[in-house]
Short mmCIF file of C-alpha atoms in Angstrom, two decimals:
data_model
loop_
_atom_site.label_atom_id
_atom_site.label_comp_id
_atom_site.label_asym_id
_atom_site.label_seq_id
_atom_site.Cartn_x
_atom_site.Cartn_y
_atom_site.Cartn_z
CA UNK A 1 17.87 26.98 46.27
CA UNK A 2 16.06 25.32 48.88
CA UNK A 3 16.99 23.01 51.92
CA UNK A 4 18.42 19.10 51.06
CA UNK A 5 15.18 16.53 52.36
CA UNK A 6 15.41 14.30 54.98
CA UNK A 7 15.46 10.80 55.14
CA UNK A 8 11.46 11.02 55.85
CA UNK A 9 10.58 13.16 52.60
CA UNK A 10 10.84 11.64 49.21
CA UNK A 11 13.24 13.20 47.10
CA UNK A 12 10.63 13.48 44.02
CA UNK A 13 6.96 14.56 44.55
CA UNK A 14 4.63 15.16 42.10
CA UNK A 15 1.31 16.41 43.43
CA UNK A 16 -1.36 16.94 41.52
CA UNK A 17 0.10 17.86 38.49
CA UNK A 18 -2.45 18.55 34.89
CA UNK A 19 -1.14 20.30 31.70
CA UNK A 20 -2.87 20.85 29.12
CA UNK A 21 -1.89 21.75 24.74
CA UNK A 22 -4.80 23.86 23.81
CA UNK A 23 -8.09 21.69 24.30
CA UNK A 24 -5.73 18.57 24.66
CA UNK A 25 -5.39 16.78 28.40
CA UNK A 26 -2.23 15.25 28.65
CA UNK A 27 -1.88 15.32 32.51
CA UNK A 28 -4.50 15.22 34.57
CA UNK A 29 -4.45 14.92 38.27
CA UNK A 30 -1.13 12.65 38.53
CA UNK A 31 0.53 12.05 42.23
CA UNK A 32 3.66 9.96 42.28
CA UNK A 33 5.83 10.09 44.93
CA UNK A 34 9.97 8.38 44.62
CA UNK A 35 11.92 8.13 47.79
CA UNK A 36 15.92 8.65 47.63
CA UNK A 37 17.24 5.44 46.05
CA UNK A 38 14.08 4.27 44.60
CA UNK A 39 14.07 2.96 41.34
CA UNK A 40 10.50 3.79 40.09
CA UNK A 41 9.48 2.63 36.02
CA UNK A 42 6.54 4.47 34.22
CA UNK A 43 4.70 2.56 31.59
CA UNK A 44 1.93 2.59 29.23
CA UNK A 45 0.52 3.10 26.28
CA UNK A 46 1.83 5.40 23.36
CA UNK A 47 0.42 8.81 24.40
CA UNK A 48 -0.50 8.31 27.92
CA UNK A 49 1.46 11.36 29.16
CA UNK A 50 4.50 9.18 30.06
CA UNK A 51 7.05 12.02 28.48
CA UNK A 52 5.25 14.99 29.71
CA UNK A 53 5.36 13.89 33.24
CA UNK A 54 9.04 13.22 32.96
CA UNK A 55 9.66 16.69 31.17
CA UNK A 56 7.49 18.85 34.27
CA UNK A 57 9.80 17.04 36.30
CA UNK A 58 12.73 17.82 34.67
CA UNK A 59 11.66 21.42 34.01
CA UNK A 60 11.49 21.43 30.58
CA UNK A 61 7.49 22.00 30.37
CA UNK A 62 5.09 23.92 32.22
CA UNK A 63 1.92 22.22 33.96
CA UNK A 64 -1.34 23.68 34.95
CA UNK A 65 -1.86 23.10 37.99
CA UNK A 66 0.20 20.95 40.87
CA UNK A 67 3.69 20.89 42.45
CA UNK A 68 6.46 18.86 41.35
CA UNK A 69 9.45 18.84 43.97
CA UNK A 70 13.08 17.34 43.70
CA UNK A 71 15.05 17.34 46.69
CA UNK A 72 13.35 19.77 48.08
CA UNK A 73 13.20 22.40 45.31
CA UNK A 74 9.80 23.11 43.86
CA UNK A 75 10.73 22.71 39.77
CA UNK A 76 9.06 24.91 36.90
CA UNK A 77 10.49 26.38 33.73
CA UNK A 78 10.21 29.35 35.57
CA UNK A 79 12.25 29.07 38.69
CA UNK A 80 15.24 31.04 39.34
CA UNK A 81 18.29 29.26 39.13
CA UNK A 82 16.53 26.75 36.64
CA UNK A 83 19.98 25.38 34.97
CA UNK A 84 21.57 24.84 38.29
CA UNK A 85 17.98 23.19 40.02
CA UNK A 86 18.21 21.14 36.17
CA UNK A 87 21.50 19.62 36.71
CA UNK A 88 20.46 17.93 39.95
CA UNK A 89 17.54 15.92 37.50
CA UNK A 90 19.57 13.99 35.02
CA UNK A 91 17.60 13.56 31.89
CA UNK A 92 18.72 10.96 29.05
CA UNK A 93 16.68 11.26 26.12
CA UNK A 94 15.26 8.77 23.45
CA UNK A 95 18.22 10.66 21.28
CA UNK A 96 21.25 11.45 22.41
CA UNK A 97 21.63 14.70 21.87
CA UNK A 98 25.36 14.92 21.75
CA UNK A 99 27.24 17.62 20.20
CA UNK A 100 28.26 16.58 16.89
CA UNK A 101 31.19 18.76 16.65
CA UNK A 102 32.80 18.01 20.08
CA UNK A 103 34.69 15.07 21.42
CA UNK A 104 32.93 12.26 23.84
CA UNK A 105 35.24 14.09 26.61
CA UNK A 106 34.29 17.55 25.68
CA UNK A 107 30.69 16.53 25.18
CA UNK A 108 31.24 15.56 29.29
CA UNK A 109 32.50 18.57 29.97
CA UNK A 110 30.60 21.56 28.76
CA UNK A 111 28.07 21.91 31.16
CA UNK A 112 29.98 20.89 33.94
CA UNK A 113 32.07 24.01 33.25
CA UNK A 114 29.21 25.95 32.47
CA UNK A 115 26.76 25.16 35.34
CA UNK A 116 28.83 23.61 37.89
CA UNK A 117 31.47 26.49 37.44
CA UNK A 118 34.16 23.32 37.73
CA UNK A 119 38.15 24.28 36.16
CA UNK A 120 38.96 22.31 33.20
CA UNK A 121 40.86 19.69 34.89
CA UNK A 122 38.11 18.85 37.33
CA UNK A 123 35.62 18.42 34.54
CA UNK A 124 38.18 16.64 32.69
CA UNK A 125 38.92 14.41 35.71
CA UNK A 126 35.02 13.85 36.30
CA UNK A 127 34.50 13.22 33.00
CA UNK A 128 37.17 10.36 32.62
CA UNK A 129 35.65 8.68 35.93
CA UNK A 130 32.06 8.61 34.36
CA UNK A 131 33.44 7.36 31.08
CA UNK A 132 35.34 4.80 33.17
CA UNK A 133 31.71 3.94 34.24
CA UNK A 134 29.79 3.24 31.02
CA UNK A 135 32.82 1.65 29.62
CA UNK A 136 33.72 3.93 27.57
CA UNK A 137 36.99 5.86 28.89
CA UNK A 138 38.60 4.73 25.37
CA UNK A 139 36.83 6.40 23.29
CA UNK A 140 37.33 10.07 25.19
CA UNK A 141 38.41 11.36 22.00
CA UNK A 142 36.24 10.21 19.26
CA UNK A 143 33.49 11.96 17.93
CA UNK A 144 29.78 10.95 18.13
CA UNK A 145 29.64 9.99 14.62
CA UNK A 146 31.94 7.43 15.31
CA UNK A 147 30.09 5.53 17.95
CA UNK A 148 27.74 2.79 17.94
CA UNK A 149 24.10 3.54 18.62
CA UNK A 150 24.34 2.05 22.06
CA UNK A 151 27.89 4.05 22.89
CA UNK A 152 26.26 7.84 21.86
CA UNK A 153 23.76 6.49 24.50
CA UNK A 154 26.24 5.39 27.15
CA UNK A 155 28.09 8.70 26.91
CA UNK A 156 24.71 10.52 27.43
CA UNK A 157 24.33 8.73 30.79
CA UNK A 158 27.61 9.24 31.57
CA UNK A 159 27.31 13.14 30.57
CA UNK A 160 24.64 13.47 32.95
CA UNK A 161 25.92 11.52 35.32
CA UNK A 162 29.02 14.45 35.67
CA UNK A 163 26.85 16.93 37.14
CA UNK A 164 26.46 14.87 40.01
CA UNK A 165 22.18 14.66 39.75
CA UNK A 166 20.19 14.10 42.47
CA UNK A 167 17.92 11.90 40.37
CA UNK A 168 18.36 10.24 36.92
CA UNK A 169 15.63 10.12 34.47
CA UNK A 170 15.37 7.98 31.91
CA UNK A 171 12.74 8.67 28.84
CA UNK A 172 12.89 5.54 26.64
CA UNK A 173 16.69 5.66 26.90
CA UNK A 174 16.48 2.21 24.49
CA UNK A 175 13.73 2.80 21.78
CA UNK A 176 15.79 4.51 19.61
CA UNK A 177 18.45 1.65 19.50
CA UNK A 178 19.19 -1.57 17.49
CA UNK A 179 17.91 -4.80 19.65
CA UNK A 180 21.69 -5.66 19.68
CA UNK A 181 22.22 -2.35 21.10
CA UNK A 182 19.53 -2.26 23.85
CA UNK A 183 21.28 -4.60 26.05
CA UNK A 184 24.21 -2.67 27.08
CA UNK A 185 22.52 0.24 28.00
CA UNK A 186 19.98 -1.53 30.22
CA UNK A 187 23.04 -2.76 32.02
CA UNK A 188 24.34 0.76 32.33
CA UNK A 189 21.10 1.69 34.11
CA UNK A 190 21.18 -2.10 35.80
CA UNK A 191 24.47 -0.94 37.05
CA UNK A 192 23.09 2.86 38.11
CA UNK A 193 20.53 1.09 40.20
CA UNK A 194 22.71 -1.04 42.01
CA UNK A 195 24.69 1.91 43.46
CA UNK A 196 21.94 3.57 44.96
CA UNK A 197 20.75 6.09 42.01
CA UNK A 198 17.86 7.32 42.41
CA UNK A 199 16.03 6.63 38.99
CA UNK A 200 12.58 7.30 36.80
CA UNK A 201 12.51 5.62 33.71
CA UNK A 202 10.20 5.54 31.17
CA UNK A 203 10.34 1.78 29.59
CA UNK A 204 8.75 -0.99 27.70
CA UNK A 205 11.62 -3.20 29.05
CA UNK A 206 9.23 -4.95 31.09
CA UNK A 207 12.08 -7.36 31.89
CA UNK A 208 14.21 -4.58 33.33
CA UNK A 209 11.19 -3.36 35.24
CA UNK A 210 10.89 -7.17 36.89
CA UNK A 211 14.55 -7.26 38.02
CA UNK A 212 15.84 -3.72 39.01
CA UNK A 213 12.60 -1.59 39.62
CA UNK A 214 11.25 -1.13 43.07
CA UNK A 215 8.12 0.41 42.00
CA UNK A 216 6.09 0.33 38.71
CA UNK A 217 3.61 3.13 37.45
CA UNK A 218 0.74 2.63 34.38
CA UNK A 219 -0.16 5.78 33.08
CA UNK A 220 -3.25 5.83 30.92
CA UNK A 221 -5.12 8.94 29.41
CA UNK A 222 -2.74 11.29 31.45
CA UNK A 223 -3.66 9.37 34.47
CA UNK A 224 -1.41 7.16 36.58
CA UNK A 225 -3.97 3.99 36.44
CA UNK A 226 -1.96 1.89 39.51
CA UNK A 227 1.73 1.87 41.36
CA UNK A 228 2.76 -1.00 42.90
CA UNK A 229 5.79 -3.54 43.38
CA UNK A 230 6.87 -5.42 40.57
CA UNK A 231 5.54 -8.78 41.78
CA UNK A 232 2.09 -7.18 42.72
CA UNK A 233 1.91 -5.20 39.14
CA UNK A 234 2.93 -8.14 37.29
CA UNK A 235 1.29 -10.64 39.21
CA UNK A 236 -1.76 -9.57 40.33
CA UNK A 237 -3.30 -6.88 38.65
CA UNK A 238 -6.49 -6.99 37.68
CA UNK A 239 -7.36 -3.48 35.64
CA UNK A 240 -8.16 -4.61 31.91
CA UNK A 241 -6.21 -1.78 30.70
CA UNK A 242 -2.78 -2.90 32.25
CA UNK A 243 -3.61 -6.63 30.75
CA UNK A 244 -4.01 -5.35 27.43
CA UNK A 245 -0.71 -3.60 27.90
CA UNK A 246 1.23 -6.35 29.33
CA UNK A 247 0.10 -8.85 26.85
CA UNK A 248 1.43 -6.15 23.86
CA UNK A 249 4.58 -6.24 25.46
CA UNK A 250 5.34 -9.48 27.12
#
């Protein structure tokens, strides 16, 4: 399973990293590097390999070529132990992927009974805690169907959140949502940052990127173009390509 990092290594290292879909380039060369606690936010263009990157990271795709390392476990879809390494790399999707037939609370605890081998009333208890988080320990018993948009969303964060991750990642967690919607998950992931989480999201909020991120990443044409501190990427960059993108969003 590996060793845990210390303080001195980052706690997710990509390296290198191309993939390829038949003739297609999606990746190409890309080195990012996110210490423990460091909020990092990828942007860019539609089809810049913004997803990809977060899925090799995650483990759900294959690359090339490269390394891609999580507190201190090289990650591939082929690594032994994948589920386990998996549930230390929180993933929340554009949908939510809940189970339609099971309960917010059972949605919670599945996999934490599955993978983390935890008794029913530990995963319950875990469960409950993380709802507590997102706000949403009322509505342990409904079904997804009768959430809001914005809740399903909130009780995917909190369902990965039960695994206890090493890193959360976050791949355009709000595009999927009513603008009315958006806001209370941002503060969900506001709130994630301010304990320490150790976070990759995937945004056009360029507003959350301003006030929680501690690093911002443009990826264009499978490339990661420039990473720098809010205040330098917003404020002084000079790469036509990033203008373009700003003024799009802004």
């Amino acid at each position: 399973m590996g060793t845990a990092i210390s303080s001195l290594d980052p706690m997710v290292s990509v390296a290198g990293l191309s993939k390829h879909f038949h003739a297609q380039q999606v990746l190409s060369d890309v080195h990012l590097s996110v210490a423990a606690g460091e909020r990092v936010v990828v942007c860019g263009p539609s089809g810049s390999g913004k997803s990809t990157l977060a899925r090799c990271i995650s483990g759900l795709e294959s690359y090339a070529s490269g390394t891609v390392t999580v507190n201190g476990v090289v990650v591939s879809p082929r690594m032994r132990h994948a589920d386990l390494v998996r549930a230390n790399i929180g993933m929340v999707f554009q949908q939510f992927n809940l189970f339609p037939h099971l309960s917010v609370l059972e949605n919670c605890t599945l996999a934490q009974r599955w993978v983390r081998r935890r008794s029913r009333q530990e995963a319950r208890q875990t469960a409950l805690a993380y709802l507590d988080k997102v706000r949403l320990a009322e509505k342990a018993s409904a079904y997804p169907a009768q959430l809001s948009g914005g809740q399903q969303q909130r009780v995917a964060i909190a369902r990965a959140l039960c695994l206890n991750p090493s890193v959360m990642l976050f791949d355009e967690a709000t595009s999927a949502l009513d603008p009315e919607m958006v806001k209370e998950v941002l503060e969900t992931m506001i709130l994630l940052a301010r304990d320490g989480m150790t976070m990759i999201c995937i945004t056009h909020e360029m507003g959350f990127a301003r006030a929680v991120a501690d690093k911002v990443a443009f990826m264009d044409g499978g490339r990661i173009v420039q990473a720098a501190p809010p205040g330098e990427f917003f404020g002084n960059c000079a790469d036509p390509r990033i203008q373009r993108f700003l003024s799009k969003v802004f």
